[in-house]
CSV table of C-alpha atoms in Angstrom, one decimal:
chain,number,residue,atom,x,y,z
A,21,UNK,CA,147.1,123.0,111.7
A,22,UNK,CA,146.4,119.8,110.2
A,23,UNK,CA,149.9,118.9,109.7
A,24,UNK,CA,150.6,120.5,113.3
A,25,UNK,CA,147.9,117.8,114.7
A,26,UNK,CA,149.2,114.8,112.8
A,27,UNK,CA,152.8,115.2,114.1
A,28,UNK,CA,151.1,115.6,117.7
A,29,UNK,CA,149.6,112.3,117.1
A,30,UNK,CA,152.6,110.4,116.3
A,31,UNK,CA,154.0,110.1,120.1
A,32,UNK,CA,150.6,108.5,121.3
A,33,UNK,CA,150.3,106.5,118.5
A,34,UNK,CA,153.7,105.0,119.1
A,35,UNK,CA,153.0,104.8,122.7
A,36,UNK,CA,150.1,102.4,121.8
A,37,UNK,CA,152.1,100.3,119.3
A,38,UNK,CA,154.7,99.9,122.2
A,39,UNK,CA,152.0,99.0,124.6
A,40,UNK,CA,150.6,96.2,122.0
A,41,UNK,CA,153.7,95.1,121.6
A,42,UNK,CA,154.2,94.6,125.3
A,43,UNK,CA,151.0,93.1,125.7
A,44,UNK,CA,151.4,90.5,123.3
A,45,UNK,CA,155.1,89.4,124.8
A,46,UNK,CA,153.7,89.5,128.2
A,47,UNK,CA,150.7,87.3,127.4
A,48,UNK,CA,153.1,85.1,124.9
A,49,UNK,CA,155.5,84.4,127.9
A,50,UNK,CA,152.8,84.5,131.2
A,51,UNK,CA,153.8,87.0,133.7
A,52,UNK,CA,156.4,84.2,135.6
A,53,UNK,CA,158.2,83.5,132.5
A,54,UNK,CA,158.3,87.2,131.0
A,55,UNK,CA,160.1,88.0,134.5
A,56,UNK,CA,162.2,85.1,134.6
A,57,UNK,CA,163.3,85.6,131.0
A,58,UNK,CA,164.4,89.2,131.6
A,59,UNK,CA,166.0,88.4,134.8
A,60,UNK,CA,168.1,85.5,133.6
A,61,UNK,CA,169.1,87.5,130.4
A,62,UNK,CA,169.6,90.9,131.9
A,63,UNK,CA,173.0,91.3,129.9
A,64,UNK,CA,171.1,90.8,126.6
A,65,UNK,CA,168.6,93.6,127.7
A,66,UNK,CA,170.9,96.2,128.9
A,67,UNK,CA,173.0,95.4,125.8
A,68,UNK,CA,170.2,95.9,123.3
A,69,UNK,CA,169.0,99.2,125.4
A,70,UNK,CA,172.0,100.7,124.1
A,71,UNK,CA,172.3,98.8,120.9
A,72,UNK,CA,168.4,100.0,120.3
A,73,UNK,CA,169.4,103.6,120.6
A,74,UNK,CA,172.2,103.6,118.2
A,75,UNK,CA,169.9,101.5,115.9
A,76,UNK,CA,167.3,104.6,115.5
A,77,UNK,CA,169.8,107.3,115.9
A,78,UNK,CA,172.5,106.4,113.6
A,79,UNK,CA,173.2,104.5,110.6
A,80,UNK,CA,174.9,101.5,112.4
A,81,UNK,CA,172.0,99.0,113.2
A,82,UNK,CA,171.6,97.6,116.5
A,83,UNK,CA,173.8,94.3,115.3
A,84,UNK,CA,176.6,96.8,115.5
A,85,UNK,CA,176.3,96.5,119.2
A,86,UNK,CA,174.7,93.1,119.7
A,87,UNK,CA,177.3,91.3,117.6
A,88,UNK,CA,180.7,92.3,119.2
A,89,UNK,CA,179.1,92.1,122.7
A,90,UNK,CA,177.6,88.5,122.0
A,91,UNK,CA,181.0,87.3,120.5
A,92,UNK,CA,183.4,88.8,122.6
A,93,UNK,CA,181.9,89.8,126.2
A,94,UNK,CA,179.2,87.1,126.4
A,95,UNK,CA,180.7,83.9,124.5
A,96,UNK,CA,178.1,83.7,122.0
A,97,UNK,CA,179.3,81.9,118.6
A,98,UNK,CA,179.2,84.4,115.4
A,99,UNK,CA,176.6,82.6,113.9
A,100,UNK,CA,174.0,82.9,116.4
A,101,UNK,CA,175.1,86.5,117.1
A,102,UNK,CA,174.4,87.0,113.8
A,103,UNK,CA,170.8,85.4,113.8
A,104,UNK,CA,170.0,87.2,117.0
A,105,UNK,CA,171.0,90.9,115.4
A,106,UNK,CA,168.9,90.0,112.6
A,107,UNK,CA,166.0,89.2,114.6
A,108,UNK,CA,166.0,91.9,116.9
A,109,UNK,CA,166.7,94.5,114.6
A,110,UNK,CA,163.4,93.2,112.5
A,111,UNK,CA,161.5,94.8,115.5
A,112,UNK,CA,163.7,97.3,116.6
A,113,UNK,CA,164.6,98.8,113.3
A,114,UNK,CA,160.9,98.4,112.1
A,115,UNK,CA,159.7,100.4,115.1
A,116,UNK,CA,162.0,103.1,114.6
A,117,UNK,CA,161.0,103.1,110.8
A,118,UNK,CA,157.3,103.3,111.7
A,119,UNK,CA,158.2,106.4,113.7
A,120,UNK,CA,160.4,108.1,110.9
A,121,UNK,CA,157.5,107.3,108.5
A,122,UNK,CA,154.9,108.8,110.7
A,123,UNK,CA,156.9,111.4,111.7
A,124,UNK,CA,157.7,112.9,108.1
A,125,UNK,CA,161.2,112.6,108.8
A,126,UNK,CA,162.7,112.9,105.3
A,127,UNK,CA,163.6,109.6,103.6
A,128,UNK,CA,164.8,109.0,100.0
A,129,UNK,CA,162.3,106.3,99.3
A,130,UNK,CA,164.3,105.8,95.5
A,131,UNK,CA,167.5,104.7,97.3
A,132,UNK,CA,165.4,102.4,99.6
A,133,UNK,CA,163.8,100.7,96.6
A,134,UNK,CA,166.6,100.0,94.5
A,135,UNK,CA,169.1,99.4,97.3
A,136,UNK,CA,166.4,97.0,98.9
A,137,UNK,CA,166.6,94.8,95.7
A,138,UNK,CA,170.1,94.2,95.8
A,139,UNK,CA,170.1,93.8,99.6
A,140,UNK,CA,167.5,91.1,99.4
A,141,UNK,CA,169.5,89.2,96.9
A,142,UNK,CA,172.7,90.0,99.1
A,143,UNK,CA,171.3,88.9,102.3
A,144,UNK,CA,170.2,85.6,100.6
A,145,UNK,CA,173.5,84.7,99.4
A,146,UNK,CA,175.3,85.8,102.6
A,147,UNK,CA,173.1,83.5,104.8
A,148,UNK,CA,172.5,80.5,102.5
A,149,UNK,CA,175.9,80.3,100.6
A,150,UNK,CA,178.7,82.0,102.2
A,151,UNK,CA,177.7,82.1,105.9
A,152,UNK,CA,178.5,78.1,106.5
A,153,UNK,CA,182.0,78.1,105.0
A,154,UNK,CA,183.6,81.2,106.3
A,155,UNK,CA,185.5,80.6,109.6
A,156,UNK,CA,184.2,82.4,113.1
A,157,UNK,CA,187.2,84.2,113.4
A,158,UNK,CA,187.2,85.7,109.8
A,159,UNK,CA,183.6,86.7,110.3
A,160,UNK,CA,184.5,88.4,113.9
A,161,UNK,CA,187.4,90.4,111.9
A,162,UNK,CA,185.3,91.1,108.9
A,163,UNK,CA,182.7,93.1,111.1
A,164,UNK,CA,185.6,94.9,112.7
A,165,UNK,CA,187.0,96.0,109.5
A,166,UNK,CA,183.6,97.0,108.2
A,167,UNK,CA,183.1,99.4,111.1
A,168,UNK,CA,186.3,100.7,111.1
A,169,UNK,CA,186.6,101.3,107.4
A,170,UNK,CA,183.1,103.2,108.2
A,171,UNK,CA,185.0,105.7,110.5
A,172,UNK,CA,186.4,107.0,107.3
A,173,UNK,CA,183.3,108.3,106.6
A,174,UNK,CA,182.7,109.8,109.6
A,175,UNK,CA,186.0,111.4,109.7
A,176,UNK,CA,185.5,112.9,106.4
A,177,UNK,CA,182.1,114.4,107.9
A,178,UNK,CA,183.5,115.9,110.6
A,179,UNK,CA,186.4,117.4,108.2
A,180,UNK,CA,183.1,119.5,106.8
A,181,UNK,CA,182.3,117.9,103.8
A,182,UNK,CA,179.4,119.5,102.0
A,183,UNK,CA,176.1,117.8,102.0
A,184,UNK,CA,173.1,119.7,100.7
A,185,UNK,CA,171.3,117.4,98.7
A,186,UNK,CA,167.9,116.4,100.3
A,187,UNK,CA,167.2,113.5,97.8
A,188,UNK,CA,169.3,112.0,95.0
A,189,UNK,CA,170.7,114.7,92.7
A,190,UNK,CA,170.3,112.4,89.6
A,191,UNK,CA,168.1,109.2,89.3
A,192,UNK,CA,169.8,107.8,85.9
A,193,UNK,CA,171.0,104.2,84.9
A,194,UNK,CA,174.3,104.7,86.5
A,195,UNK,CA,173.0,105.8,90.1
A,196,UNK,CA,170.2,102.9,90.1
A,197,UNK,CA,173.4,100.3,89.1
A,198,UNK,CA,175.4,101.8,92.2
A,199,UNK,CA,172.5,101.5,94.1
A,200,UNK,CA,171.9,97.9,93.3
A,201,UNK,CA,175.5,97.2,93.7
A,202,UNK,CA,175.9,98.6,97.0
A,203,UNK,CA,172.6,97.6,98.5
A,204,UNK,CA,173.8,93.9,97.4
A,205,UNK,CA,177.2,94.3,99.0
A,206,UNK,CA,175.5,95.3,101.9
A,207,UNK,CA,173.0,92.6,102.0
A,208,UNK,CA,175.9,90.0,101.5
A,209,UNK,CA,177.7,91.6,105.0
A,210,UNK,CA,174.4,91.6,106.7
A,211,UNK,CA,174.1,88.0,105.9
A,212,UNK,CA,177.6,87.2,107.4
A,213,UNK,CA,177.4,89.6,110.5
A,214,UNK,CA,173.9,90.8,111.0
A,215,UNK,CA,174.5,94.4,110.0
A,216,UNK,CA,175.7,96.1,107.1
A,217,UNK,CA,173.6,97.5,104.3
A,218,UNK,CA,173.1,100.6,106.6
A,219,UNK,CA,176.5,101.5,107.0
A,220,UNK,CA,177.6,100.6,103.1
A,221,UNK,CA,174.8,102.3,101.7
A,222,UNK,CA,175.0,105.6,104.0
A,223,UNK,CA,178.6,105.7,103.3
A,224,UNK,CA,177.4,106.0,99.4
A,225,UNK,CA,174.7,108.6,100.0
A,226,UNK,CA,177.0,111.2,101.9
A,227,UNK,CA,180.4,110.5,100.2
A,228,UNK,CA,179.4,110.1,96.5
A,229,UNK,CA,175.6,111.6,96.3
A,230,UNK,CA,176.6,114.5,99.0
A,231,UNK,CA,172.9,113.7,100.5
A,232,UNK,CA,172.3,115.4,103.7
A,233,UNK,CA,172.9,113.1,106.8
A,234,UNK,CA,169.6,114.4,107.9
A,235,UNK,CA,168.0,112.1,105.2
A,236,UNK,CA,170.7,109.4,104.7
A,237,UNK,CA,170.3,108.3,108.4
A,238,UNK,CA,166.7,107.6,108.5
A,239,UNK,CA,166.7,106.4,104.8
A,240,UNK,CA,169.7,103.6,106.0
A,241,UNK,CA,167.5,102.6,109.0
A,242,UNK,CA,164.5,101.9,106.9
A,243,UNK,CA,166.8,100.0,104.8
A,244,UNK,CA,168.2,97.9,107.5
A,245,UNK,CA,164.8,97.4,108.8
A,246,UNK,CA,163.7,95.8,105.5
A,247,UNK,CA,166.9,93.7,105.2
A,248,UNK,CA,166.4,92.4,108.8
A,249,UNK,CA,163.0,91.5,108.3
A,250,UNK,CA,164.3,89.4,105.2
A,251,UNK,CA,167.1,87.7,107.1
A,252,UNK,CA,164.8,87.1,109.9
A,253,UNK,CA,162.4,85.4,107.7
A,254,UNK,CA,164.9,83.3,105.9
A,255,UNK,CA,166.6,81.9,109.5
A,256,UNK,CA,162.8,81.2,110.7
A,257,UNK,CA,161.1,79.6,107.9
A,258,UNK,CA,164.0,78.4,105.3
A,259,UNK,CA,167.0,77.7,107.1
A,260,UNK,CA,165.8,76.6,110.5
A,261,UNK,CA,168.4,78.6,112.4
A,262,UNK,CA,166.1,80.3,114.9
A,263,UNK,CA,167.4,78.0,117.8
A,264,UNK,CA,165.6,77.9,121.5
A,265,UNK,CA,168.4,79.8,123.0
A,266,UNK,CA,168.4,82.5,120.2
A,267,UNK,CA,164.6,82.8,120.6
A,268,UNK,CA,165.3,83.5,124.6
A,269,UNK,CA,167.9,86.2,123.7
A,270,UNK,CA,165.4,87.7,121.4
A,271,UNK,CA,162.5,87.6,124.1
A,272,UNK,CA,164.8,89.3,126.6
A,273,UNK,CA,165.2,92.1,124.2
A,274,UNK,CA,161.9,92.8,122.6
A,275,UNK,CA,160.5,94.7,125.2
A,276,UNK,CA,163.6,97.0,125.4
A,277,UNK,CA,164.1,97.6,121.7
A,278,UNK,CA,160.6,98.4,120.5
A,279,UNK,CA,161.3,101.6,123.0
A,280,UNK,CA,164.8,102.4,122.3
A,281,UNK,CA,164.8,102.5,118.6
A,282,UNK,CA,162.2,104.8,118.3
A,283,UNK,CA,163.7,107.0,120.7
A,284,UNK,CA,166.7,107.0,119.1
A,285,UNK,CA,165.2,108.3,116.0
A,286,UNK,CA,163.7,111.2,117.9
A,287,UNK,CA,167.0,111.9,119.7
A,288,UNK,CA,168.7,112.1,116.0
A,289,UNK,CA,166.3,114.6,114.9
A,290,UNK,CA,167.5,116.8,118.0
A,291,UNK,CA,171.5,116.0,118.3
A,292,UNK,CA,174.1,117.8,116.2
A,293,UNK,CA,176.1,115.8,113.8
A,294,UNK,CA,179.4,116.1,115.5
A,295,UNK,CA,177.7,114.7,118.7
A,296,UNK,CA,176.4,111.3,117.0
A,297,UNK,CA,179.7,111.1,114.4
A,298,UNK,CA,182.2,111.5,117.7
A,299,UNK,CA,180.0,109.0,119.9
A,300,UNK,CA,180.1,106.4,116.9
A,301,UNK,CA,183.9,106.9,116.3
A,302,UNK,CA,184.6,106.2,120.0
A,303,UNK,CA,182.4,102.8,119.9
A,304,UNK,CA,184.7,101.9,116.6
A,305,UNK,CA,187.7,102.5,118.3
A,306,UNK,CA,186.3,100.4,121.3
A,307,UNK,CA,185.6,97.6,118.8
A,308,UNK,CA,189.1,97.9,116.9
A,309,UNK,CA,191.1,97.4,120.1
A,310,UNK,CA,188.9,94.8,121.3
A,311,UNK,CA,189.3,92.6,118.6
A,312,UNK,CA,192.9,93.3,118.4
A,313,UNK,CA,193.3,91.9,122.1
A,314,UNK,CA,190.9,89.1,121.6
A,315,UNK,CA,190.9,87.6,118.1
A,316,UNK,CA,193.3,85.2,117.6
A,317,UNK,CA,195.1,85.7,114.3
A,318,UNK,CA,196.4,83.6,111.5
A,319,UNK,CA,197.6,84.3,107.9
A,320,UNK,CA,194.3,84.1,106.6
A,321,UNK,CA,192.4,86.6,108.7
A,322,UNK,CA,195.1,88.8,108.8
A,323,UNK,CA,195.2,89.0,104.8
A,324,UNK,CA,191.6,88.9,104.1
A,325,UNK,CA,191.1,91.7,106.7
A,326,UNK,CA,193.9,94.0,105.3
A,327,UNK,CA,192.3,93.3,101.7
A,328,UNK,CA,188.7,93.9,102.5
A,329,UNK,CA,190.0,97.1,104.5
A,330,UNK,CA,192.0,98.3,101.7
A,331,UNK,CA,189.5,98.0,99.4
A,332,UNK,CA,186.7,99.5,101.2
A,333,UNK,CA,189.2,102.5,102.2
A,334,UNK,CA,189.9,103.0,98.5
A,335,UNK,CA,186.4,102.9,97.5
A,336,UNK,CA,185.4,105.3,99.9
A,337,UNK,CA,188.4,107.6,98.9
A,338,UNK,CA,187.2,107.8,95.4
A,339,UNK,CA,183.7,108.5,96.5
A,340,UNK,CA,185.0,111.4,98.6
A,341,UNK,CA,187.3,112.8,96.2
A,342,UNK,CA,184.5,112.4,93.1
A,343,UNK,CA,183.1,116.1,92.9
A,344,UNK,CA,180.3,115.5,90.1
A,345,UNK,CA,177.2,115.3,92.4
A,346,UNK,CA,178.6,118.5,94.2
A,347,UNK,CA,178.9,120.2,90.8
A,348,UNK,CA,175.5,119.6,90.0
A,349,UNK,CA,173.8,121.4,93.1
A,350,UNK,CA,176.4,124.1,92.2
A,351,UNK,CA,175.1,124.4,88.8
A,352,UNK,CA,171.5,124.1,90.0
A,353,UNK,CA,172.1,127.2,92.4
A,354,UNK,CA,173.9,129.3,90.0
């Protein structure tokens, strides 16, 4: 009975949190500026309505929608789009994470702990060192390559891969090192395109460790929330990259994502695996073909894109073919 009562209190509590965020947002901007900000940046609000739902419901953060829309449709530079993605996910993904924790949706906190350590180091490297030296076209295509290779994970899941573990099946030195490594790589990608640690660690969890998607998805949401908060902090207090224009975009999206992300987390707990996977695959296909049509290719972009895609695809294939962690489950049940 106590557990039931606590569950019933989650939604009223989240409504109070949302109202508090709206109130602070409204008071900060004042009535006239608040409505003017929403009206003049309606494209941003509309984009993040979809982005926040996806962020809460799947292993793709809101940056997976914000980055391509901003860079390809709204004409925003990759650097500004990346900073906005981190800034807005620090609100939306944190809101979704709060809902996940309060609702007691299963999260593997050991994965969060080790991948976060690697992710913090990775996002610092990506934001501070790599981002200033990589060209915009390479950055745009890198994002496309990352999410396209992620489609391999979704297709593998749709083919009926057995996912039964509700937590890390083994927690040894090898597993910790893998979580650190993949968290670091995901952090670097997040530092370049504003999204990535959730996608990469999700792939590790489901393809190699064979952890259930019902656990891997909320775990990846919490990971991206922490990574986004670190990135947002870097650009506000260290790198001074949170410009007035990005701040305006951010303010236009805050009242939307604080609702959309936890709503997406709620939908994820109710939707079927196949429906979520098919929707993501369709979005990734749209992202891929739009990149082919819009981005100006040169030899550097082509070579780097193919190299990253082949490396990621091969790693995903190796994880998919590794049967060790499924065999552990079989031995436990036999």
